């Protein structure tokens, strides 16, 4: 359980670091716009509820594909092909940027720890 808490804290820290970068914010906002557009499209075209439409948009973008929902109209199928190509790329870009921020945050934390350890050792040695 402790490990799970530590993981969430580290992910939160990486998200804060990533959000400071304009490319991450731009990618996140673009993905949000893509989700919103797909949600409205599926809701109107396929006559699904908003929650089902959003669920399908996220599952498609993450390439999960449970198969419980599928577009029935030709326009819906064409839209899903195009949406899938865009959404998968956006999810991958966002995940890559988050991983870079996670790595940077972890490296910075390790460097600060090492520097504190070095200062403590110098104080101890000079005593």
XYZ file of N, CA, C and O in Angstrom:
508
model
N 0.822 -1.189 0.000
C 0.000 0.000 0.000
C 0.870 1.259 0.000
O 0.562 2.213 -0.669
N 1.956 1.223 0.780
C 2.859 2.368 0.847
C 3.457 2.657 -0.521
O 3.581 3.819 -0.928
N 3.824 1.590 -1.243
C 4.398 1.755 -2.572
C 3.435 2.427 -3.535
O 3.833 3.234 -4.376
N 2.152 2.106 -3.410
C 1.132 2.718 -4.269
C 1.025 4.219 -3.990
O 0.937 5.031 -4.911
N 1.073 4.578 -2.716
C 1.019 5.989 -2.337
C 2.235 6.726 -2.881
O 2.111 7.822 -3.441
N 3.407 6.133 -2.736
C 4.637 6.741 -3.252
C 4.540 6.928 -4.764
O 4.910 7.976 -5.297
N 4.006 5.914 -5.454
C 3.868 6.012 -6.909
C 2.952 7.173 -7.294
O 3.261 7.946 -8.188
N 1.811 7.310 -6.597
C 0.896 8.406 -6.909
C 1.514 9.768 -6.621
O 1.304 10.725 -7.362
N 2.289 9.857 -5.557
C 2.980 11.119 -5.248
C 3.971 11.455 -6.352
O 4.048 12.603 -6.808
N 4.716 10.466 -6.807
C 5.698 10.702 -7.883
C 5.012 11.075 -9.192
O 5.492 11.940 -9.922
N 3.905 10.431 -9.503
C 3.163 10.774 -10.722
C 2.603 12.189 -10.614
O 2.650 12.959 -11.573
N 2.093 12.540 -9.433
C 1.600 13.902 -9.225
C 2.700 14.934 -9.409
O 2.492 15.979 -10.030
N 3.865 14.632 -8.892
C 5.013 15.525 -9.045
C 5.402 15.644 -10.518
O 5.697 16.738 -11.012
N 5.395 14.520 -11.228
C 5.721 14.542 -12.665
C 4.671 15.327 -13.440
O 5.004 16.060 -14.382
N 3.413 15.200 -13.064
C 2.354 15.970 -13.739
C 2.558 17.471 -13.529
O 2.379 18.259 -14.464
N 2.914 17.864 -12.311
C 3.180 19.296 -12.060
C 4.354 19.789 -12.899
O 4.316 20.862 -13.490
N 5.406 18.969 -12.964
C 6.568 19.338 -13.770
C 6.199 19.418 -15.247
O 6.571 20.364 -15.943
N 5.460 18.428 -15.720
C 5.068 18.395 -17.134
C 4.160 19.568 -17.477
O 4.272 20.153 -18.559
N 3.247 19.928 -16.572
C 2.286 20.995 -16.848
C 2.985 22.346 -17.015
O 2.461 23.239 -17.679
N 4.173 22.492 -16.462
C 4.941 23.729 -16.618
C 5.457 23.901 -18.049
O 5.817 25.005 -18.440
N 5.484 22.828 -18.809
C 6.005 22.866 -20.176
C 4.876 23.166 -21.156
O 3.839 22.504 -21.167
N 5.070 24.155 -22.029
C 4.026 24.527 -22.992
C 3.637 23.378 -23.930
O 2.465 23.263 -24.288
N 4.582 22.535 -24.299
C 4.245 21.439 -25.218
C 3.304 20.443 -24.552
O 2.384 19.935 -25.194
N 3.517 20.174 -23.278
C 2.629 19.247 -22.569
C 1.233 19.851 -22.451
O 0.237 19.168 -22.702
N 1.163 21.120 -22.060
C -0.150 21.772 -21.948
C -0.869 21.783 -23.287
O -2.069 21.509 -23.367
N -0.136 22.083 -24.351
C -0.746 22.100 -25.686
C -1.258 20.731 -26.093
O -2.365 20.597 -26.639
N -0.476 19.707 -25.811
C -0.892 18.346 -26.136
C -2.112 17.946 -25.309
O -3.062 17.352 -25.823
N -2.099 18.287 -24.036
C -3.223 17.947 -23.155
C -4.502 18.656 -23.605
O -5.579 18.047 -23.660
N -4.397 19.934 -23.930
C -5.584 20.682 -24.378
C -6.077 20.164 -25.731
O -7.288 20.102 -25.973
N -5.160 19.801 -26.604
C -5.554 19.245 -27.899
C -6.275 17.920 -27.712
O -7.297 17.656 -28.361
N -5.766 17.097 -26.826
C -6.418 15.816 -26.545
C -7.795 16.041 -25.927
O -8.757 15.354 -26.280
N -7.911 16.999 -25.028
C -9.214 17.315 -24.431
C -10.208 17.789 -25.492
O -11.385 17.411 -25.482
N -9.731 18.606 -26.420
C -10.588 19.068 -27.515
C -11.005 17.899 -28.415
O -12.151 17.805 -28.845
N -10.079 17.012 -28.649
C -10.363 15.823 -29.455
C -11.408 14.947 -28.772
O -12.356 14.473 -29.405
N -11.259 14.718 -27.461
C -12.247 13.944 -26.696
C -13.621 14.593 -26.753
O -14.624 13.916 -26.967
N -13.632 15.904 -26.543
C -14.905 16.626 -26.546
C -15.584 16.532 -27.905
O -16.786 16.270 -27.992
N -14.811 16.728 -28.957
C -15.366 16.639 -30.315
C -15.917 15.247 -30.594
O -17.018 15.099 -31.131
N -15.150 14.228 -30.229
C -15.596 12.856 -30.458
C -16.836 12.544 -29.629
O -17.770 11.882 -30.118
N -16.870 13.023 -28.403
C -18.027 12.781 -27.538
C -19.285 13.381 -28.155
O -20.323 12.717 -28.239
N -19.193 14.618 -28.602
C -20.353 15.256 -29.242
C -20.728 14.550 -30.539
O -21.913 14.362 -30.829
N -19.738 14.164 -31.326
C -20.025 13.486 -32.591
C -20.768 12.181 -32.353
O -21.801 11.921 -32.970
N -20.225 11.323 -31.479
C -20.864 10.027 -31.239
C -22.244 10.184 -30.610
O -23.161 9.430 -30.907
N -22.377 11.175 -29.764
C -23.668 11.427 -29.143
C -24.711 11.801 -30.190
O -25.845 11.310 -30.160
N -24.320 12.633 -31.140
C -25.260 13.076 -32.181
C -25.430 12.041 -33.288
O -26.554 11.746 -33.704
N -24.325 11.483 -33.766
C -24.372 10.596 -34.931
C -24.851 9.186 -34.577
O -25.663 8.603 -35.285
N -24.337 8.645 -33.497
C -24.656 7.261 -33.135
C -25.807 7.169 -32.133
O -26.226 6.077 -31.778
N -26.262 8.337 -31.656
C -27.365 8.402 -30.691
C -27.024 7.702 -29.368
O -27.863 7.057 -28.756
N -25.762 7.834 -28.963
C -25.335 7.298 -27.683
C -25.453 8.400 -26.638
O -25.418 9.586 -26.953
N -25.537 8.018 -25.385
C -25.504 8.999 -24.305
C -24.126 9.634 -24.229
O -23.143 9.116 -24.782
N -24.047 10.728 -23.511
C -22.774 11.452 -23.394
C -21.718 10.577 -22.714
O -20.566 10.526 -23.168
N -22.092 9.873 -21.666
C -21.120 9.026 -20.968
C -20.639 7.891 -21.873
O -19.433 7.610 -21.927
N -21.542 7.246 -22.591
C -21.134 6.186 -23.521
C -20.231 6.738 -24.620
O -19.256 6.095 -25.013
N -20.562 7.913 -25.112
C -19.756 8.530 -26.169
C -18.348 8.852 -25.673
O -17.361 8.586 -26.368
N -18.252 9.417 -24.478
C -16.944 9.740 -23.902
C -16.150 8.468 -23.632
O -14.958 8.383 -23.921
N -16.828 7.474 -23.082
C -16.202 6.177 -22.803
C -15.628 5.572 -24.078
O -14.482 5.106 -24.101
N -16.392 5.596 -25.161
C -15.925 5.038 -26.422
C -14.734 5.836 -26.951
O -13.756 5.265 -27.446
N -14.799 7.167 -26.832
C -13.706 8.015 -27.310
C -12.410 7.719 -26.558
O -11.341 7.598 -27.171
N -12.486 7.571 -25.247
C -11.283 7.294 -24.454
C -10.762 5.891 -24.758
O -9.558 5.696 -24.975
N -11.662 4.906 -24.794
C -11.228 3.520 -25.069
C -10.603 3.400 -26.459
O -9.625 2.679 -26.639
N -11.145 4.107 -27.406
C -10.583 4.084 -28.756
C -9.217 4.749 -28.776
O -8.272 4.225 -29.361
N -9.103 5.905 -28.117
C -7.825 6.622 -28.077
C -6.737 5.849 -27.363
O -5.568 5.953 -27.710
N -7.120 5.062 -26.377
C -6.143 4.253 -25.647
C -5.932 2.882 -26.286
O -5.196 2.066 -25.759
N -6.604 2.645 -27.380
C -6.566 1.376 -28.129
C -7.005 0.178 -27.287
O -6.545 -0.936 -27.497
N -7.912 0.401 -26.353
C -8.402 -0.688 -25.520
C -9.369 -1.556 -26.318
O -9.214 -2.760 -26.389
N -10.399 -0.935 -26.899
C -11.324 -1.649 -27.770
C -12.040 -2.818 -27.125
O -11.878 -3.955 -27.537
N -12.849 -2.561 -26.113
C -13.599 -3.633 -25.461
C -14.589 -4.302 -26.407
O -14.889 -5.473 -26.270
N -15.133 -3.561 -27.338
C -16.081 -4.136 -28.282
C -17.524 -4.039 -27.841
O -18.416 -4.506 -28.552
N -17.776 -3.449 -26.685
C -19.158 -3.322 -26.228
C -19.917 -2.230 -26.981
O -21.137 -2.277 -27.070
N -19.208 -1.269 -27.527
C -19.794 -0.225 -28.369
C -19.045 -0.199 -29.689
O -17.827 -0.401 -29.720
N -19.777 0.038 -30.753
C -19.157 0.168 -32.075
C -20.054 1.052 -32.921
O -21.282 0.965 -32.833
N -19.453 1.931 -33.722
C -20.278 2.782 -34.580
C -21.057 1.942 -35.591
O -20.517 0.995 -36.171
N -22.314 2.308 -35.796
C -23.175 1.559 -36.720
C -23.308 2.253 -38.070
O -23.572 1.603 -39.076
N -23.097 3.575 -38.092
C -23.274 4.318 -39.339
C -21.957 4.386 -40.100
O -20.872 4.287 -39.512
N -22.071 4.565 -41.410
C -20.858 4.689 -42.230
C -20.052 5.918 -41.840
O -18.822 5.865 -41.746
N -20.743 7.032 -41.600
C -20.054 8.251 -41.186
C -19.355 8.043 -39.846
O -18.223 8.491 -39.640
N -19.998 7.330 -38.945
C -19.399 7.027 -37.653
C -18.150 6.172 -37.793
O -17.164 6.364 -37.083
N -18.167 5.233 -38.714
C -17.006 4.373 -38.935
C -15.837 5.161 -39.521
O -14.687 5.007 -39.098
N -16.127 6.020 -40.480
C -15.071 6.847 -41.086
C -14.500 7.800 -40.041
O -13.279 7.955 -39.926
N -15.380 8.423 -39.259
C -14.921 9.329 -38.209
C -14.035 8.583 -37.218
O -12.997 9.100 -36.797
N -14.416 7.370 -36.849
C -13.652 6.591 -35.877
C -12.259 6.259 -36.400
O -11.282 6.278 -35.644
N -12.164 5.967 -37.682
C -10.846 5.706 -38.272
C -9.957 6.935 -38.131
O -8.817 6.845 -37.661
N -10.468 8.086 -38.526
C -9.681 9.322 -38.449
C -9.395 9.709 -37.002
O -8.274 10.082 -36.651
N -10.438 9.610 -36.173
C -10.263 9.932 -34.755
C -9.223 9.018 -34.112
O -8.369 9.475 -33.357
N -9.284 7.737 -34.405
C -8.336 6.784 -33.839
C -6.903 7.128 -34.189
O -6.010 7.071 -33.338
N -6.672 7.492 -35.436
C -5.319 7.856 -35.860
C -4.811 9.073 -35.089
O -3.659 9.104 -34.641
N -5.671 10.055 -34.923
C -5.266 11.262 -34.200
C -5.137 11.007 -32.704
O -4.148 11.400 -32.080
N -6.121 10.354 -32.130
C -6.153 10.177 -30.674
C -5.021 9.284 -30.184
O -4.402 9.581 -29.156
N -4.729 8.215 -30.887
C -3.645 7.326 -30.468
C -2.322 8.096 -30.477
O -1.518 7.990 -29.544
N -2.098 8.894 -31.502
C -0.889 9.709 -31.574
C -0.815 10.729 -30.453
O 0.257 10.946 -29.863
N -1.947 11.343 -30.130
C -1.963 12.342 -29.055
C -1.717 11.682 -27.693
O -0.995 12.221 -26.857
N -2.343 10.523 -27.461
C -2.097 9.805 -26.215
C -0.628 9.417 -26.101
O -0.024 9.534 -25.035
N -0.047 8.953 -27.183
C 1.366 8.558 -27.168
C 2.261 9.763 -26.887
O 3.215 9.673 -26.102
N 1.953 10.897 -27.516
C 2.741 12.115 -27.286
C 2.626 12.564 -25.833
O 3.628 12.926 -25.199
N 1.424 12.522 -25.300
C 1.216 12.930 -23.909
C 1.950 11.986 -22.950
O 2.599 12.439 -21.999
N 1.869 10.700 -23.209
C 2.558 9.720 -22.357
C 4.069 9.902 -22.430
O 4.763 9.804 -21.405
N 4.585 10.189 -23.611
C 6.024 10.407 -23.769
C 6.470 11.635 -22.981
O 7.487 11.598 -22.275
N 5.721 12.705 -23.086
C 6.067 13.934 -22.373
C 5.968 13.734 -20.859
O 6.791 14.245 -20.099
N 4.976 12.969 -20.416
C 4.841 12.694 -18.988
C 6.003 11.822 -18.507
O 6.545 12.048 -17.429
N 6.397 10.862 -19.310
C 7.537 10.006 -18.944
C 8.823 10.826 -18.854
O 9.642 10.618 -17.949
N 9.006 11.778 -19.763
C 10.187 12.649 -19.703
C 10.171 13.484 -18.432
O 11.197 13.644 -17.764
N 8.999 14.008 -18.079
C 8.890 14.800 -16.850
C 9.138 13.928 -15.626
O 9.786 14.357 -14.665
N 8.637 12.702 -15.644
C 8.851 11.772 -14.537
C 10.338 11.495 -14.360
O 10.863 11.521 -13.246
N 11.028 11.257 -15.461
C 12.464 10.980 -15.425
C 13.232 12.190 -14.913
O 14.126 12.065 -14.071
N 12.880 13.370 -15.403
C 13.529 14.605 -14.967
C 13.296 14.845 -13.479
O 14.232 15.165 -12.743
N 12.048 14.680 -13.047
C 11.713 14.881 -11.638
C 12.473 13.902 -10.756
O 13.013 14.269 -9.718
N 12.533 12.656 -11.187
C 13.250 11.637 -10.410
C 14.749 11.953 -10.352
O 15.367 11.840 -9.285
N 15.324 12.356 -11.470
C 16.753 12.690 -11.506
C 17.046 13.901 -10.624
O 18.060 13.920 -9.904
N 16.167 14.901 -10.664
C 16.353 16.084 -9.808
C 16.272 15.714 -8.331
O 17.064 16.192 -7.523
N 15.308 14.869 -7.998
C 15.149 14.437 -6.609
C 16.400 13.667 -6.146
O 16.888 13.880 -5.040
N 16.915 12.803 -6.998
C 18.109 12.028 -6.657
C 19.318 12.948 -6.478
O 20.125 12.757 -5.565
N 19.450 13.962 -7.332
C 20.572 14.900 -7.229
C 20.480 15.709 -5.938
O 21.499 15.937 -5.265
N 19.269 16.152 -5.574
C 19.106 16.897 -4.318
C 19.441 16.018 -3.114
O 20.080 16.464 -2.168
N 18.997 14.763 -3.171
C 19.292 13.834 -2.079
C 20.799 13.626 -1.942
O 21.349 13.648 -0.845
N 21.467 13.445 -3.075
C 22.916 13.227 -3.065
C 23.640 14.460 -2.522
O 24.598 14.344 -1.759
N 23.165 15.649 -2.917
C 23.786 16.884 -2.439
C 23.590 17.035 -0.927
O 24.521 17.419 -0.210
N 22.395 16.728 -0.424
C 22.150 16.803 1.021
C 23.004 15.795 1.767
O 23.533 16.087 2.834
N 23.130 14.622 1.211
C 23.940 13.576 1.838
C 25.407 14.019 1.898
O 26.085 13.823 2.907
N 25.873 14.653 0.809
C 27.259 15.152 0.782
C 27.488 16.246 1.804
O 28.515 16.284 2.478
N 26.529 17.162 1.967
C 26.647 18.234 2.962
C 26.662 17.665 4.370
O 27.446 18.092 5.219
N 25.801 16.695 4.612
C 25.744 16.080 5.943
C 27.060 15.369 6.254
O 27.563 15.440 7.378
N 27.634 14.734 5.268
C 28.896 14.013 5.473
C 30.016 15.003 5.747
O 30.862 14.778 6.622
N 30.059 16.123 5.006
C 31.098 17.133 5.230
C 30.969 17.732 6.627
O 31.965 17.966 7.294
N 29.733 17.984 7.084
C 29.529 18.515 8.431
C 30.009 17.511 9.473
O 30.609 17.869 10.460
N 29.686 16.249 9.231
C 30.088 15.204 10.162
C 31.603 15.047 10.203
O 32.192 14.880 11.272
N 32.250 15.104 9.031
C 33.706 14.969 8.961
C 34.436 16.147 9.599
O 35.505 16.006 10.164
N 33.846 17.352 9.498
C 34.510 18.539 10.059
C 34.321 18.633 11.573
O 34.996 19.404 12.220
N 33.415 17.882 12.118
C 33.182 17.932 13.579
C 34.230 17.240 14.372
O 34.968 16.446 14.098
